[in-house]
Tab-separated table of N, CA and C in Angstrom:
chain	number	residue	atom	x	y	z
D	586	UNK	N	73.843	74.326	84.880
D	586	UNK	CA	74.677	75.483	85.058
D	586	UNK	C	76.073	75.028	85.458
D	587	UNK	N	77.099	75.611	84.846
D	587	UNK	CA	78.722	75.486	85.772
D	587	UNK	C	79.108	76.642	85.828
D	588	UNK	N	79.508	76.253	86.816
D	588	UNK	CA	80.573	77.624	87.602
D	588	UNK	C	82.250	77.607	88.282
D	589	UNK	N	82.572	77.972	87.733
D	589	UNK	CA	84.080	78.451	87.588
D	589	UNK	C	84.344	79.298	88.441
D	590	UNK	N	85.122	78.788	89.234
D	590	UNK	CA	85.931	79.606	90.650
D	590	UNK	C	87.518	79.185	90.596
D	591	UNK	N	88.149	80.698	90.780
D	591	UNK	CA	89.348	80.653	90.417
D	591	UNK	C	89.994	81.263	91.790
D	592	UNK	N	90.877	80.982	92.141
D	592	UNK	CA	91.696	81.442	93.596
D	592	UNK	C	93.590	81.427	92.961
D	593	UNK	N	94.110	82.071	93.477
D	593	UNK	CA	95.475	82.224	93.596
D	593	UNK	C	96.399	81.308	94.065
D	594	UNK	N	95.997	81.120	95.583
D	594	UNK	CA	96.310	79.984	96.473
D	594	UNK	C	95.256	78.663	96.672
D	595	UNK	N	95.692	77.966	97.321
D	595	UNK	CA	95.271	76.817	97.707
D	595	UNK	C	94.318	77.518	99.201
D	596	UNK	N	93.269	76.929	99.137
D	596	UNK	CA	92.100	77.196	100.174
D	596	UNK	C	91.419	78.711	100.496
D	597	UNK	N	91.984	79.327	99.410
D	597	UNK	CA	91.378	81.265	99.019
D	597	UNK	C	89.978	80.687	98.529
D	598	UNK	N	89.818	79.963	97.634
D	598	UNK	CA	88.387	79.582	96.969
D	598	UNK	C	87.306	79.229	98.246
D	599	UNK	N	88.055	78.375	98.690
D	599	UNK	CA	87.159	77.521	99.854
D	599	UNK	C	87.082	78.683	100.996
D	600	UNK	N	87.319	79.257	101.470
D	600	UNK	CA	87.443	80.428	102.666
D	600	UNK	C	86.249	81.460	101.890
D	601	UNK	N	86.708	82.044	100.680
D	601	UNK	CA	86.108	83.282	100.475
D	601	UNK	C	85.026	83.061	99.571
D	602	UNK	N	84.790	81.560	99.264
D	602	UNK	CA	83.122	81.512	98.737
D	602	UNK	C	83.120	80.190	98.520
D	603	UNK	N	83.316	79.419	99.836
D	603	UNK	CA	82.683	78.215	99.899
D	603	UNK	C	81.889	77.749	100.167
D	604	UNK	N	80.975	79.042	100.882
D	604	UNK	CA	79.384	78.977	101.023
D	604	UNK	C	78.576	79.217	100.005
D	605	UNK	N	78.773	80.066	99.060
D	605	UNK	CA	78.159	80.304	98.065
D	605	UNK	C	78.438	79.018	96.772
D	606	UNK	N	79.677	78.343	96.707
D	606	UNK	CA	79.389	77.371	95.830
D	606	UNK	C	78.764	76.140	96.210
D	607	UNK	N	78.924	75.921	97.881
D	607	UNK	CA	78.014	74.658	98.708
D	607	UNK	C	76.049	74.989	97.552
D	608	UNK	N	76.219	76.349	98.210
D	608	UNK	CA	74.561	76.270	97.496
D	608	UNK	C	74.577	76.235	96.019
D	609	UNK	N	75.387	76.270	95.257
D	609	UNK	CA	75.310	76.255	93.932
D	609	UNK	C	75.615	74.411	93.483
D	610	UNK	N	76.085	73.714	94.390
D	610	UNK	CA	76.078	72.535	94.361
D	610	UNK	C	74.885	71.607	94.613
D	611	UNK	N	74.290	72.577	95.370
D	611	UNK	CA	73.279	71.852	95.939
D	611	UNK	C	71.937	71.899	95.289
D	612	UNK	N	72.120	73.385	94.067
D	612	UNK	CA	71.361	74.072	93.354
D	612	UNK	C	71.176	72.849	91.828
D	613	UNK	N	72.878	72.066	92.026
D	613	UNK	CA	72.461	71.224	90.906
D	613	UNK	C	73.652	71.624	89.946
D	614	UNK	N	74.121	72.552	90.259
D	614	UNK	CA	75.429	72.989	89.434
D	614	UNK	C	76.742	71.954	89.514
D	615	UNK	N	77.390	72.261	88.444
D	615	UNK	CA	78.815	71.666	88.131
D	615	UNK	C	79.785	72.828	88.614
D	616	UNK	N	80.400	72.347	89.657
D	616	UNK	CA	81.435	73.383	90.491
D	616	UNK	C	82.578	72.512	90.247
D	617	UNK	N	83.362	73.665	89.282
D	617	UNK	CA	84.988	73.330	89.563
D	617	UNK	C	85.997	74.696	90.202
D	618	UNK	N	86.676	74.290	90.848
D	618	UNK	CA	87.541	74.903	91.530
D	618	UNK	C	89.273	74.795	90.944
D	619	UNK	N	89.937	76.180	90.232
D	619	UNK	CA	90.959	76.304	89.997
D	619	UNK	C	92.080	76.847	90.930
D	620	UNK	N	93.207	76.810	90.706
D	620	UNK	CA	93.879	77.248	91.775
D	620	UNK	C	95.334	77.137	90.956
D	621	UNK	N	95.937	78.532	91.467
D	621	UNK	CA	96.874	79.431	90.086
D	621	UNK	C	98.337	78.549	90.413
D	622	UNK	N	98.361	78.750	92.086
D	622	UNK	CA	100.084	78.595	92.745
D	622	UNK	C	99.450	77.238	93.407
D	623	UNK	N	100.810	76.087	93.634
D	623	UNK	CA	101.125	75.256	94.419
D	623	UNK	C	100.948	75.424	96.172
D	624	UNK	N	100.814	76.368	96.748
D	624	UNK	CA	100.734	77.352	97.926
D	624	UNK	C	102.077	76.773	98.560
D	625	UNK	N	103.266	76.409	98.096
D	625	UNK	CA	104.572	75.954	98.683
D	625	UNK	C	105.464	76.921	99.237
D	626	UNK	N	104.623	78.198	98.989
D	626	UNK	CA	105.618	78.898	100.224
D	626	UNK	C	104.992	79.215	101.212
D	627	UNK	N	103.369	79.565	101.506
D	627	UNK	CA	102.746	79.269	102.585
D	627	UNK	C	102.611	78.645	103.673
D	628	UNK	N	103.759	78.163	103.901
D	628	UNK	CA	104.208	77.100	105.398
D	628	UNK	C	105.790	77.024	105.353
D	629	UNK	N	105.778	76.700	106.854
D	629	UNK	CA	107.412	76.393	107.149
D	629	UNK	C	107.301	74.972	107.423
D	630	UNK	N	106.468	73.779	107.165
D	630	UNK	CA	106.643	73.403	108.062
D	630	UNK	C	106.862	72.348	106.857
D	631	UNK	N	108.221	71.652	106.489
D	631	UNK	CA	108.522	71.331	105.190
D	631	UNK	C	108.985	71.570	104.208
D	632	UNK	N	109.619	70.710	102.969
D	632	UNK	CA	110.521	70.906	102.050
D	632	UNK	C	109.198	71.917	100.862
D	633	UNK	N	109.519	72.863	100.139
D	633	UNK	CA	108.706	73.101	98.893
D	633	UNK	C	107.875	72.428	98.633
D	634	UNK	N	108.317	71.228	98.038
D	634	UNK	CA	108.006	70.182	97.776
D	634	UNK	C	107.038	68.935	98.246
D	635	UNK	N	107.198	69.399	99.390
D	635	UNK	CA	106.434	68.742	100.377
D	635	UNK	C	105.191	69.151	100.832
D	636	UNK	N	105.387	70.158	100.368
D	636	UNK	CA	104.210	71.514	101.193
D	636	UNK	C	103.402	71.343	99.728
D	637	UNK	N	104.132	71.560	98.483
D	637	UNK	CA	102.465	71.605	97.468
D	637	UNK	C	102.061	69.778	97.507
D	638	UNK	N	102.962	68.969	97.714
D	638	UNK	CA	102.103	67.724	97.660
D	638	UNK	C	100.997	67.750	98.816
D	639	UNK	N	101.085	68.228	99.892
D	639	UNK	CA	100.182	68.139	100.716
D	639	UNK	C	99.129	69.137	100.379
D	640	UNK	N	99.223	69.971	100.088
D	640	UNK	CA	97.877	71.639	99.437
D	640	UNK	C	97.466	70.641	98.141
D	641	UNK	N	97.890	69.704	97.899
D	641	UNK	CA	97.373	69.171	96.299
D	641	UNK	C	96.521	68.213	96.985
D	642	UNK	N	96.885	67.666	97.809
D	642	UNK	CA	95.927	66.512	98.613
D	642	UNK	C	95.071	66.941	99.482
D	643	UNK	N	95.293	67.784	100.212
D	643	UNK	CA	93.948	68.695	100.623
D	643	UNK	C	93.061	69.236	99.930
D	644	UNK	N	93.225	69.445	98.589
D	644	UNK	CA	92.281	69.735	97.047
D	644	UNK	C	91.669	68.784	96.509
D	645	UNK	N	91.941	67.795	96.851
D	645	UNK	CA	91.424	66.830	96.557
D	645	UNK	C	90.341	66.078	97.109
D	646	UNK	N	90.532	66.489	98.660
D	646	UNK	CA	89.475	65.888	99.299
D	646	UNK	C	88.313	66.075	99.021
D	647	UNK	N	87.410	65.150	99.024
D	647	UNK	CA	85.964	65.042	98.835
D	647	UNK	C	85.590	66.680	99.503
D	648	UNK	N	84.133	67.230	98.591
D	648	UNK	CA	83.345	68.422	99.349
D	648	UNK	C	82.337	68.072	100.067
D	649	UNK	N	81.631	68.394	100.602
D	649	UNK	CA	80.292	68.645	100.652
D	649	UNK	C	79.620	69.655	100.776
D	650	UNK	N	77.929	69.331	100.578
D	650	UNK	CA	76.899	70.523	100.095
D	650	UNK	C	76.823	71.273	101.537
D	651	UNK	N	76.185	72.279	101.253
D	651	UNK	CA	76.110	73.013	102.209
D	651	UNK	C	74.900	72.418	103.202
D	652	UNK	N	74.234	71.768	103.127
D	652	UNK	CA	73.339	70.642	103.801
D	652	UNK	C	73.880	69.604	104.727
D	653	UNK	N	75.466	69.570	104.317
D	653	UNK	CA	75.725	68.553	105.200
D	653	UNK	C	76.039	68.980	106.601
């Protein structure tokens, strides 16, 4: 099975059904996670620029199952 999860921002996916794809991972599924905007205006704390390189590297980090 794959499943396709789509969010707007950076960490909307993971907040509002990252429990439900933990078990679909764990179920054996292929989980990919899309994400529309850079989330670079979502913080002050930094250039634009600076802010989606870091939301891009926080996307990146390894998941884990809901087991862990």
């Amino acid at each position: 099975m794959r499943v396709l999860a789509i969010g707007a921002h950076p960490d909307d996916v993971e907040l509002l059904c990252g429990g439900t794809l933990a078990l679909y991972v764990d179920a054996g599924a292929q989980v990919t996670i899309a994400i529309a905007t850079n989330g670079e205006v979502g913080s002050s704390h930094g250039t634009r620029e600076e802010i989606a390189e870091r939301r891009h590297a926080e996307a990146r980090l390894p998941t884990r199952s809901a087991r862990s």
